Amino acid sequence: MAADTIKDHPGERRLVKIRVWLAVVAMILMTAGLVARMFYLQVQRYDELATQSEDNRIHLRTVPPIRGLIYDAKGRLLAENRPSYTLTIIRERVKNMDETLSELSELVDLDPDDIDDFKERVYKTRPFNSVPLKYRLNEEEIARVSVNHHRLPGVNVEAQLIRFYPERKTLAHAIGYVGRINDKELRKLDASLYSGTNIIGKTGVERYYESILLGKPGYQEVESNARGRILRVLKQVDPVPGTDLHLYLDLDLQKAAMEALKGKRGAVVALDPKTGGVLALASTPSYDTNSFVTGIGYKEFNSLRDNINRPLFNRATLGEYPPASTIKPFVAMAALDSETVKSDYRIFDRGYYQLPGDKHRYRNWKRTGDGWTDMVRAIARSNDTYFYDIAVKMGIDTIHDYMTRFQLGQRTGLDIASERPGLMPSRAWKRAARGRPWYPGETVISGIGQGYMLATPLQLATATAIIANRGGIVAPRLAKPGPGVAPKVPMGRIDKTPEDWETVIKGMREVVDNPRGTAHRRIGRKLKYTVAGKTGTAQVVGIPQDIKEEEAQVLEEFQKDHGLFIAFAPIENPQIALAVIIENDSSAAVGVARKVMDAWLLPRLGPLEKPALAKKGVL
């Protein structure tokens, strides 16, 4: 056998021993390194890493409260909460937000507006709180997200309660709506109260009573896995639900008012004179409040905002209109109480009024005049000349003082998110606002509710309720007293003699009952209850005195006069006081008021009244 085939056993043993020792040394070094690392992590950094580990496994999750419900006077739901499936994301669980949103766009129909809104909100939300990306998922979208859930950490489909308005357009301007919290609101809010919720009351009752409708959030201490999926709830503090609201509003009457206003630009405000409760508050055209709850698209919002008929505008509380001749009963009361004239004061109306030493003629609406006219006839006929005369005798500052007692030219304090004050001018106001003196001719036209005077339908309804109460002042109110809603504070009286009230009310009754009354043909026939009312026509643009009537008729629609009507009924025991404004239609307000009063009063006629009315052939 050749020598080179003989094995070197001693050499091989030495080589094996070296390799073994090297392996042992390597294992010792590696073990030492692991021990050192474990010592560093488990001992030196124990407190820090234990906290981080616990945060990854256990975290607090906000539980939003259930928003309070809103009911009408008969307990019918006007605003409720309905379950809906929402696509949400917890940003701390997402490695790459843009990639996640891109993948979700392939599974769910996402509007660019939804994505932009989500990106604005996601980094302003508290850690580990879910942020809604899309509301109201359908079954197919839920299924697609669920199948792909394993590759979408931080993405969840959650069941949430979403605000819903069953009556949609009917109560839009009274109830209002909720919507997503914007940046401006976010800076002012108490973050602890709004953690876990993304909505807030935006308009109407929803906004005014936000603090009591909201409730208080609770929280859950939950254990989750590395993907963010909740494994179990370790501790829970239940949220406090919002307080329910019960309103004076009557849904049937509200529907009747909206139906009467159908196809018109206008408003109706109806009050219970005894309580001040708002029975109906309608403004048309209207809009579907449900569109705003989860965020309205730019295209849909722009179509509402740019609509020439202004459906988003609440004419009942924000519309400021010249009160026109509806101011005359209040001017008459001012003249009587200030002892400017007595109830039997009369003038001879030639169809115009002139200031002493002035050639300008302030015309009556009836060019030939009404002849001898006293206060009752002046109200019934809406005689301008009579009220020019007593306005000049009183002076603008006296008129201003009395009109403010009737709550005109100031906010009524209605529990709604937005209300404008109107305007009741005075010498001091004009000097401050315009830097000019007050002129006698401005006092003349103030007597018939023109010039600088502006009033909202709500103010006119409130002032009418004061006459219905023979001087008792009521504060209009939407919500009934209850938890979170303070009882109303009595507002006192306008102290005048009973005879003065009856003089003015007699004139208002003849507006309706007298064949020559300005509302008789449109409301007074076959009337089943007594009504005291007053018509008004407010000019939108000035028309020269010498213009022909047929020329005035060709004015553009939005230049035509507004029609107004105020009324209360029944006169003996008032149950409703209302104001109606119809834009650019001087003849429709009376008919709208009749339909609203019929809807409220006819079902309430007493058993003794109905047989008598039937005998007269009116039932």
Short mmCIF file of N, CA and C in Angstrom, two decimals, residues 218-377:
data_model
loop_
_atom_site.label_atom_id
_atom_site.label_comp_id
_atom_site.label_asym_id
_atom_site.label_seq_id
_atom_site.Cartn_x
_atom_site.Cartn_y
_atom_site.Cartn_z
N GLY A 218 -67.45 57.35 27.20
CA GLY A 218 -66.86 56.38 28.11
C GLY A 218 -65.56 55.86 27.51
N TYR A 219 -65.02 54.77 28.07
CA TYR A 219 -63.81 54.20 27.49
C TYR A 219 -63.73 52.71 27.80
N GLN A 220 -62.95 52.03 26.99
CA GLN A 220 -62.64 50.61 27.18
C GLN A 220 -61.13 50.43 27.26
N GLU A 221 -60.70 49.60 28.21
CA GLU A 221 -59.30 49.18 28.25
C GLU A 221 -59.25 47.83 27.56
N VAL A 222 -58.64 47.78 26.37
CA VAL A 222 -58.71 46.58 25.53
C VAL A 222 -57.32 45.98 25.30
N GLU A 223 -57.30 44.68 25.12
CA GLU A 223 -56.07 43.96 24.76
C GLU A 223 -56.15 43.61 23.29
N SER A 224 -55.07 43.91 22.55
CA SER A 224 -55.06 43.67 21.11
C SER A 224 -53.80 42.94 20.71
N ASN A 225 -53.84 42.33 19.53
CA ASN A 225 -52.65 41.64 19.01
C ASN A 225 -51.82 42.63 18.19
N ALA A 226 -50.76 42.09 17.57
CA ALA A 226 -49.83 42.95 16.84
C ALA A 226 -50.49 43.65 15.66
N ARG A 227 -51.56 43.08 15.12
CA ARG A 227 -52.26 43.68 13.99
C ARG A 227 -53.32 44.69 14.43
N GLY A 228 -53.49 44.84 15.72
CA GLY A 228 -54.45 45.79 16.22
C GLY A 228 -55.83 45.22 16.45
N ARG A 229 -56.03 43.94 16.19
CA ARG A 229 -57.33 43.33 16.40
C ARG A 229 -57.57 43.15 17.90
N ILE A 230 -58.73 43.57 18.36
CA ILE A 230 -59.04 43.49 19.79
C ILE A 230 -59.31 42.05 20.19
N LEU A 231 -58.60 41.61 21.22
CA LEU A 231 -58.76 40.24 21.71
C LEU A 231 -59.78 40.16 22.83
N ARG A 232 -59.73 41.14 23.73
CA ARG A 232 -60.69 41.14 24.83
C ARG A 232 -60.74 42.52 25.47
N VAL A 233 -61.83 42.78 26.16
CA VAL A 233 -62.01 44.03 26.90
C VAL A 233 -61.68 43.77 28.36
N LEU A 234 -60.69 44.51 28.86
CA LEU A 234 -60.25 44.31 30.23
C LEU A 234 -61.05 45.14 31.23
N LYS A 235 -61.47 46.34 30.80
CA LYS A 235 -62.21 47.23 31.70
C LYS A 235 -63.06 48.17 30.85
N GLN A 236 -64.21 48.56 31.35
CA GLN A 236 -65.08 49.45 30.59
C GLN A 236 -65.81 50.41 31.51
N VAL A 237 -65.83 51.67 31.09
CA VAL A 237 -66.64 52.70 31.74
C VAL A 237 -67.66 53.16 30.71
N ASP A 238 -68.93 52.92 30.98
CA ASP A 238 -69.97 53.21 30.00
C ASP A 238 -70.14 54.71 29.78
N PRO A 239 -70.43 55.09 28.52
CA PRO A 239 -70.70 56.51 28.25
C PRO A 239 -72.04 56.93 28.83
N VAL A 240 -72.19 58.24 29.02
CA VAL A 240 -73.47 58.80 29.49
C VAL A 240 -74.21 59.30 28.26
N PRO A 241 -75.36 58.73 27.94
CA PRO A 241 -76.08 59.17 26.73
C PRO A 241 -76.55 60.61 26.84
N GLY A 242 -76.73 61.26 25.68
CA GLY A 242 -77.24 62.62 25.65
C GLY A 242 -78.67 62.69 26.13
N THR A 243 -79.09 63.88 26.54
CA THR A 243 -80.45 64.11 27.02
C THR A 243 -81.42 64.25 25.85
N ASP A 244 -82.56 63.63 25.95
CA ASP A 244 -83.59 63.76 24.91
C ASP A 244 -84.27 65.12 25.04
N LEU A 245 -84.68 65.67 23.89
CA LEU A 245 -85.38 66.95 23.85
C LEU A 245 -86.83 66.75 23.42
N HIS A 246 -87.73 67.43 24.08
CA HIS A 246 -89.14 67.42 23.69
C HIS A 246 -89.51 68.86 23.32
N LEU A 247 -90.02 69.03 22.11
CA LEU A 247 -90.30 70.36 21.58
C LEU A 247 -91.79 70.70 21.64
N TYR A 248 -92.08 71.99 21.55
CA TYR A 248 -93.46 72.45 21.40
C TYR A 248 -93.95 72.22 19.97
N LEU A 249 -93.04 72.05 19.02
CA LEU A 249 -93.40 71.87 17.62
C LEU A 249 -94.39 70.72 17.44
N ASP A 250 -95.39 70.95 16.61
CA ASP A 250 -96.36 69.91 16.28
C ASP A 250 -96.10 69.49 14.83
N LEU A 251 -95.76 68.22 14.63
CA LEU A 251 -95.37 67.75 13.30
C LEU A 251 -96.50 67.92 12.29
N ASP A 252 -97.74 67.68 12.70
CA ASP A 252 -98.87 67.83 11.77
C ASP A 252 -98.99 69.28 11.30
N LEU A 253 -98.87 70.23 12.22
CA LEU A 253 -98.97 71.63 11.85
C LEU A 253 -97.78 72.05 10.99
N GLN A 254 -96.61 71.53 11.32
CA GLN A 254 -95.42 71.84 10.53
C GLN A 254 -95.60 71.36 9.09
N LYS A 255 -96.14 70.16 8.93
CA LYS A 255 -96.38 69.64 7.58
C LYS A 255 -97.42 70.49 6.85
N ALA A 256 -98.44 70.93 7.57
CA ALA A 256 -99.46 71.79 6.95
C ALA A 256 -98.86 73.11 6.48
N ALA A 257 -97.95 73.67 7.30
CA ALA A 257 -97.30 74.93 6.92
C ALA A 257 -96.40 74.73 5.70
N MET A 258 -95.65 73.64 5.69
CA MET A 258 -94.77 73.37 4.55
C MET A 258 -95.58 73.12 3.28
N GLU A 259 -96.70 72.44 3.41
CA GLU A 259 -97.56 72.19 2.25
C GLU A 259 -98.16 73.50 1.74
N ALA A 260 -98.58 74.37 2.66
CA ALA A 260 -99.14 75.66 2.26
C ALA A 260 -98.12 76.54 1.56
N LEU A 261 -96.85 76.38 1.93
CA LEU A 261 -95.77 77.18 1.33
C LEU A 261 -95.18 76.54 0.07
N LYS A 262 -95.66 75.38 -0.29
CA LYS A 262 -95.07 74.62 -1.40
C LYS A 262 -95.02 75.46 -2.68
N GLY A 263 -93.84 75.47 -3.30
CA GLY A 263 -93.66 76.22 -4.54
C GLY A 263 -93.42 77.70 -4.35
N LYS A 264 -93.30 78.15 -3.09
CA LYS A 264 -93.11 79.57 -2.79
C LYS A 264 -91.81 79.78 -2.02
N ARG A 265 -91.33 80.99 -2.07
CA ARG A 265 -90.23 81.41 -1.19
C ARG A 265 -90.86 82.16 -0.03
N GLY A 266 -90.81 81.57 1.15
CA GLY A 266 -91.46 82.24 2.26
C GLY A 266 -91.26 81.54 3.57
N ALA A 267 -91.99 81.99 4.58
CA ALA A 267 -91.85 81.43 5.92
C ALA A 267 -93.14 81.57 6.70
N VAL A 268 -93.33 80.66 7.63
CA VAL A 268 -94.45 80.69 8.58
C VAL A 268 -93.89 80.45 9.98
N VAL A 269 -94.28 81.28 10.92
CA VAL A 269 -93.98 81.06 12.33
C VAL A 269 -95.30 81.09 13.09
N ALA A 270 -95.62 79.99 13.78
CA ALA A 270 -96.86 79.91 14.56
C ALA A 270 -96.52 79.66 16.02
N LEU A 271 -97.13 80.43 16.91
CA LEU A 271 -96.86 80.33 18.35
C LEU A 271 -98.13 80.02 19.12
N ASP A 272 -97.96 79.39 20.26
CA ASP A 272 -99.03 79.29 21.25
C ASP A 272 -98.94 80.54 22.12
N PRO A 273 -99.91 81.46 22.04
CA PRO A 273 -99.80 82.72 22.78
C PRO A 273 -99.67 82.53 24.29
N LYS A 274 -100.23 81.45 24.81
CA LYS A 274 -100.21 81.25 26.26
C LYS A 274 -98.82 80.87 26.77
N THR A 275 -98.13 80.01 26.04
CA THR A 275 -96.82 79.50 26.50
C THR A 275 -95.64 80.08 25.74
N GLY A 276 -95.88 80.64 24.57
CA GLY A 276 -94.78 81.07 23.72
C GLY A 276 -94.16 79.92 22.94
N GLY A 277 -94.70 78.72 23.12
CA GLY A 277 -94.17 77.57 22.40
C GLY A 277 -94.32 77.72 20.90
N VAL A 278 -93.26 77.39 20.16
CA VAL A 278 -93.30 77.47 18.71
C VAL A 278 -94.00 76.22 18.18
N LEU A 279 -95.17 76.41 17.60
CA LEU A 279 -95.96 75.28 17.08
C LEU A 279 -95.49 74.87 15.70
N ALA A 280 -95.03 75.83 14.93
CA ALA A 280 -94.51 75.54 13.59
C ALA A 280 -93.50 76.62 13.23
N LEU A 281 -92.42 76.21 12.60
CA LEU A 281 -91.41 77.15 12.11
C LEU A 281 -90.95 76.61 10.76
N ALA A 282 -91.51 77.18 9.70
CA ALA A 282 -91.29 76.64 8.36
C ALA A 282 -90.66 77.70 7.47
N SER A 283 -89.75 77.25 6.61
CA SER A 283 -89.11 78.13 5.63
C SER A 283 -88.94 77.34 4.34
N THR A 284 -89.33 77.94 3.23
CA THR A 284 -89.20 77.26 1.93
C THR A 284 -88.52 78.18 0.92
N PRO A 285 -87.80 77.56 -0.05
CA PRO A 285 -87.57 76.12 -0.21
C PRO A 285 -86.68 75.57 0.90
N SER A 286 -86.66 74.24 1.02
CA SER A 286 -85.90 73.60 2.06
C SER A 286 -84.90 72.61 1.45
N TYR A 287 -84.32 71.76 2.28
CA TYR A 287 -83.30 70.81 1.83
C TYR A 287 -83.32 69.60 2.74
N ASP A 288 -82.71 68.50 2.29
CA ASP A 288 -82.66 67.27 3.07
C ASP A 288 -81.49 67.32 4.04
N THR A 289 -81.80 67.41 5.33
CA THR A 289 -80.74 67.52 6.34
C THR A 289 -79.85 66.28 6.42
N ASN A 290 -80.35 65.12 5.99
CA ASN A 290 -79.55 63.90 6.05
C ASN A 290 -78.31 63.97 5.16
N SER A 291 -78.33 64.85 4.17
CA SER A 291 -77.17 64.98 3.27
C SER A 291 -75.94 65.49 4.00
N PHE A 292 -76.14 66.18 5.13
CA PHE A 292 -75.02 66.83 5.82
C PHE A 292 -74.43 65.97 6.94
N VAL A 293 -75.13 64.93 7.35
CA VAL A 293 -74.75 64.20 8.56
C VAL A 293 -73.35 63.59 8.46
N THR A 294 -73.08 62.89 7.38
CA THR A 294 -71.77 62.24 7.23
C THR A 294 -70.85 62.99 6.28
N GLY A 295 -71.23 64.19 5.91
CA GLY A 295 -70.40 65.00 5.02
C GLY A 295 -70.99 65.08 3.63
N ILE A 296 -71.37 66.28 3.25
CA ILE A 296 -71.98 66.49 1.93
C ILE A 296 -70.89 66.74 0.91
N GLY A 297 -71.06 66.22 -0.30
CA GLY A 297 -70.09 66.42 -1.36
C GLY A 297 -70.07 67.87 -1.84
N TYR A 298 -68.92 68.28 -2.40
CA TYR A 298 -68.78 69.67 -2.86
C TYR A 298 -69.81 70.01 -3.93
N LYS A 299 -70.06 69.09 -4.84
CA LYS A 299 -70.98 69.35 -5.94
C LYS A 299 -72.40 69.57 -5.41
N GLU A 300 -72.83 68.71 -4.50
CA GLU A 300 -74.18 68.84 -3.95
C GLU A 300 -74.30 70.11 -3.11
N PHE A 301 -73.26 70.41 -2.32
CA PHE A 301 -73.30 71.61 -1.49
C PHE A 301 -73.33 72.88 -2.35
N ASN A 302 -72.50 72.90 -3.38
CA ASN A 302 -72.47 74.08 -4.25
C ASN A 302 -73.82 74.30 -4.93
N SER A 303 -74.50 73.21 -5.28
CA SER A 303 -75.80 73.37 -5.93
C SER A 303 -76.82 73.98 -4.97
N LEU A 304 -76.71 73.68 -3.67
CA LEU A 304 -77.58 74.28 -2.66
C LEU A 304 -77.18 75.73 -2.39
N ARG A 305 -75.89 75.93 -2.25
CA ARG A 305 -75.38 77.28 -1.91
C ARG A 305 -75.65 78.28 -3.02
N ASP A 306 -75.52 77.85 -4.27
CA ASP A 306 -75.64 78.77 -5.39
C ASP A 306 -77.06 78.86 -5.94
N ASN A 307 -78.00 78.11 -5.36
CA ASN A 307 -79.38 78.15 -5.81
C ASN A 307 -79.98 79.53 -5.55
N ILE A 308 -80.52 80.14 -6.58
CA ILE A 308 -81.04 81.51 -6.45
C ILE A 308 -82.19 81.60 -5.46
N ASN A 309 -82.87 80.49 -5.19
CA ASN A 309 -83.98 80.48 -4.23
C ASN A 309 -83.53 80.31 -2.79
N ARG A 310 -82.24 80.09 -2.56
CA ARG A 310 -81.61 80.06 -1.24
C ARG A 310 -82.28 79.06 -0.29
N PRO A 311 -82.24 77.77 -0.61
CA PRO A 311 -82.86 76.78 0.27
C PRO A 311 -82.19 76.66 1.63
N LEU A 312 -80.91 77.02 1.74
CA LEU A 312 -80.21 76.92 3.02
C LEU A 312 -80.55 78.07 3.98
N PHE A 313 -81.21 79.09 3.48
CA PHE A 313 -81.49 80.30 4.25
C PHE A 313 -82.77 80.13 5.05
N ASN A 314 -82.67 80.30 6.36
CA ASN A 314 -83.84 80.20 7.24
C ASN A 314 -84.56 81.54 7.28
N ARG A 315 -85.57 81.68 6.44
CA ARG A 315 -86.29 82.95 6.35
C ARG A 315 -87.05 83.27 7.63
N ALA A 316 -87.41 82.27 8.40
CA ALA A 316 -88.22 82.49 9.60
C ALA A 316 -87.48 83.29 10.66
N THR A 317 -86.18 83.06 10.82
CA THR A 317 -85.42 83.73 11.88
C THR A 317 -84.31 84.63 11.35
N LEU A 318 -83.91 84.44 10.10
CA LEU A 318 -82.82 85.24 9.53
C LEU A 318 -83.31 86.24 8.49
N GLY A 319 -84.51 86.00 7.95
CA GLY A 319 -85.04 86.91 6.94
C GLY A 319 -85.49 88.22 7.57
N GLU A 320 -84.89 89.32 7.16
CA GLU A 320 -85.26 90.64 7.66
C GLU A 320 -86.00 91.40 6.55
N TYR A 321 -87.27 91.68 6.80
CA TYR A 321 -88.13 92.28 5.79
C TYR A 321 -88.76 93.56 6.33
N PRO A 322 -89.07 94.53 5.45
CA PRO A 322 -89.88 95.65 5.92
C PRO A 322 -91.23 95.11 6.41
N PRO A 323 -91.64 95.42 7.62
CA PRO A 323 -92.90 94.87 8.14
C PRO A 323 -94.13 95.41 7.43
N ALA A 324 -93.95 96.52 6.72
CA ALA A 324 -95.03 97.13 5.95
C ALA A 324 -96.25 97.35 6.85
N SER A 325 -97.44 97.13 6.33
CA SER A 325 -98.65 97.50 7.08
C SER A 325 -98.95 96.59 8.26
N THR A 326 -98.21 95.49 8.40
CA THR A 326 -98.41 94.67 9.60
C THR A 326 -97.97 95.42 10.86
N ILE A 327 -97.23 96.51 10.69
CA ILE A 327 -96.78 97.29 11.84
C ILE A 327 -97.92 98.16 12.39
N LYS A 328 -98.98 98.38 11.62
CA LYS A 328 -99.99 99.37 11.98
C LYS A 328 -100.71 99.09 13.30
N PRO A 329 -101.08 97.84 13.63
CA PRO A 329 -101.70 97.62 14.94
C PRO A 329 -100.79 98.02 16.10
N PHE A 330 -99.49 97.81 15.95
CA PHE A 330 -98.55 98.15 17.02
C PHE A 330 -98.36 99.66 17.10
N VAL A 331 -98.34 100.33 15.94
CA VAL A 331 -98.26 101.79 15.93
C VAL A 331 -99.53 102.38 16.56
N ALA A 332 -100.68 101.78 16.27
CA ALA A 332 -101.94 102.25 16.87
C ALA A 332 -101.89 102.14 18.39
N MET A 333 -101.40 101.01 18.90
CA MET A 333 -101.29 100.84 20.35
C MET A 333 -100.34 101.87 20.95
N ALA A 334 -99.24 102.16 20.24
CA ALA A 334 -98.28 103.16 20.72
C ALA A 334 -98.93 104.53 20.80
N ALA A 335 -99.74 104.87 19.79
CA ALA A 335 -100.39 106.18 19.78
C ALA A 335 -101.40 106.30 20.91
N LEU A 336 -102.12 105.21 21.20
CA LEU A 336 -103.10 105.24 22.29
C LEU A 336 -102.42 105.33 23.65
N ASP A 337 -101.41 104.50 23.88
CA ASP A 337 -100.79 104.46 25.20
C ASP A 337 -99.98 105.72 25.49
N SER A 338 -99.38 106.30 24.44
CA SER A 338 -98.61 107.53 24.64
C SER A 338 -99.50 108.76 24.70
N GLU A 339 -100.84 108.51 24.56
CA GLU A 339 -101.84 109.57 24.58
C GLU A 339 -101.62 110.60 23.47
N THR A 340 -101.02 110.12 22.39
CA THR A 340 -100.87 110.98 21.21
C THR A 340 -102.24 111.26 20.60
N VAL A 341 -103.07 110.21 20.54
CA VAL A 341 -104.45 110.35 20.08
C VAL A 341 -105.34 109.47 20.94
N LYS A 342 -106.64 109.68 20.86
CA LYS A 342 -107.61 108.80 21.52
C LYS A 342 -108.21 107.86 20.49
N SER A 343 -108.89 106.82 20.97
CA SER A 343 -109.39 105.79 20.09
C SER A 343 -110.41 106.31 19.07
N ASP A 344 -111.06 107.45 19.38
CA ASP A 344 -112.04 107.99 18.45
C ASP A 344 -111.44 109.04 17.51
N TYR A 345 -110.14 109.22 17.55
CA TYR A 345 -109.49 110.20 16.68
C TYR A 345 -109.69 109.79 15.23
N ARG A 346 -110.06 110.80 14.40
CA ARG A 346 -110.25 110.50 12.99
C ARG A 346 -109.72 111.63 12.12
N ILE A 347 -109.50 111.30 10.86
CA ILE A 347 -109.02 112.27 9.88
C ILE A 347 -109.87 112.13 8.62
N PHE A 348 -109.77 113.14 7.74
CA PHE A 348 -110.40 113.01 6.43
C PHE A 348 -109.31 112.68 5.43
N ASP A 349 -109.39 111.52 4.83
CA ASP A 349 -108.37 111.03 3.92
C ASP A 349 -108.72 111.38 2.48
N ARG A 350 -107.90 112.22 1.86
CA ARG A 350 -108.08 112.58 0.45
C ARG A 350 -107.25 111.70 -0.49
N GLY A 351 -106.56 110.70 0.11
CA GLY A 351 -105.72 109.83 -0.70
C GLY A 351 -104.24 110.14 -0.57
N TYR A 352 -103.91 111.10 0.28
CA TYR A 352 -102.49 111.44 0.47
C TYR A 352 -102.31 112.22 1.77
N TYR A 353 -101.04 112.34 2.17
CA TYR A 353 -100.68 113.11 3.37
C TYR A 353 -99.54 114.03 3.00
N GLN A 354 -99.55 115.25 3.56
CA GLN A 354 -98.48 116.21 3.34
C GLN A 354 -97.98 116.76 4.67
N LEU A 355 -96.68 116.86 4.78
CA LEU A 355 -96.10 117.52 5.93
C LEU A 355 -96.33 119.02 5.81
N PRO A 356 -96.49 119.71 6.91
CA PRO A 356 -96.69 121.17 6.85
C PRO A 356 -95.55 121.84 6.08
N GLY A 357 -95.92 122.68 5.10
CA GLY A 357 -94.92 123.41 4.34
C GLY A 357 -94.19 122.59 3.30
N ASP A 358 -94.63 121.35 3.05
CA ASP A 358 -93.96 120.46 2.08
C ASP A 358 -94.96 120.09 0.99
N LYS A 359 -94.56 120.22 -0.26
CA LYS A 359 -95.45 119.91 -1.38
C LYS A 359 -95.52 118.41 -1.68
N HIS A 360 -94.56 117.66 -1.16
CA HIS A 360 -94.53 116.23 -1.49
C HIS A 360 -95.73 115.52 -0.88
N ARG A 361 -96.36 114.65 -1.68
CA ARG A 361 -97.53 113.91 -1.23
C ARG A 361 -97.15 112.46 -0.92
N TYR A 362 -97.43 112.03 0.29
CA TYR A 362 -97.26 110.63 0.68
C TYR A 362 -98.61 109.95 0.47
N ARG A 363 -98.68 109.10 -0.52
CA ARG A 363 -99.97 108.61 -0.98
C ARG A 363 -100.48 107.43 -0.16
N ASN A 364 -101.81 107.37 -0.08
CA ASN A 364 -102.49 106.19 0.42
C ASN A 364 -102.50 105.16 -0.71
N TRP A 365 -102.60 103.88 -0.35
CA TRP A 365 -102.63 102.86 -1.39
C TRP A 365 -103.88 103.01 -2.27
N LYS A 366 -104.96 103.54 -1.69
CA LYS A 366 -106.15 103.85 -2.48
C LYS A 366 -106.05 105.32 -2.90
N ARG A 367 -105.85 105.54 -4.16
CA ARG A 367 -105.54 106.88 -4.64
C ARG A 367 -106.63 107.91 -4.32
N THR A 368 -107.89 107.47 -4.30
CA THR A 368 -108.98 108.42 -4.05
C THR A 368 -109.26 108.64 -2.57
N GLY A 369 -108.60 107.89 -1.70
CA GLY A 369 -108.77 108.05 -0.27
C GLY A 369 -110.01 107.36 0.27
N ASP A 370 -110.11 107.33 1.60
CA ASP A 370 -111.22 106.65 2.28
C ASP A 370 -112.16 107.62 2.99
N GLY A 371 -111.98 108.93 2.79
CA GLY A 371 -112.85 109.89 3.47
C GLY A 371 -112.58 109.90 4.97
N TRP A 372 -113.67 110.12 5.75
CA TRP A 372 -113.50 110.16 7.21
C TRP A 372 -113.11 108.77 7.73
N THR A 373 -112.00 108.74 8.46
CA THR A 373 -111.42 107.46 8.89
C THR A 373 -111.00 107.54 10.35
N ASP A 374 -111.51 106.59 11.17
CA ASP A 374 -111.05 106.50 12.55
C ASP A 374 -110.06 105.33 12.67
N MET A 375 -109.64 105.02 13.89
CA MET A 375 -108.59 104.02 14.07
C MET A 375 -109.03 102.62 13.64
N VAL A 376 -110.23 102.21 14.04
CA VAL A 376 -110.71 100.88 13.68
C VAL A 376 -110.78 100.73 12.17
N ARG A 377 -111.35 101.72 11.50
CA ARG A 377 -111.46 101.65 10.04
C ARG A 377 -110.08 101.73 9.39
#
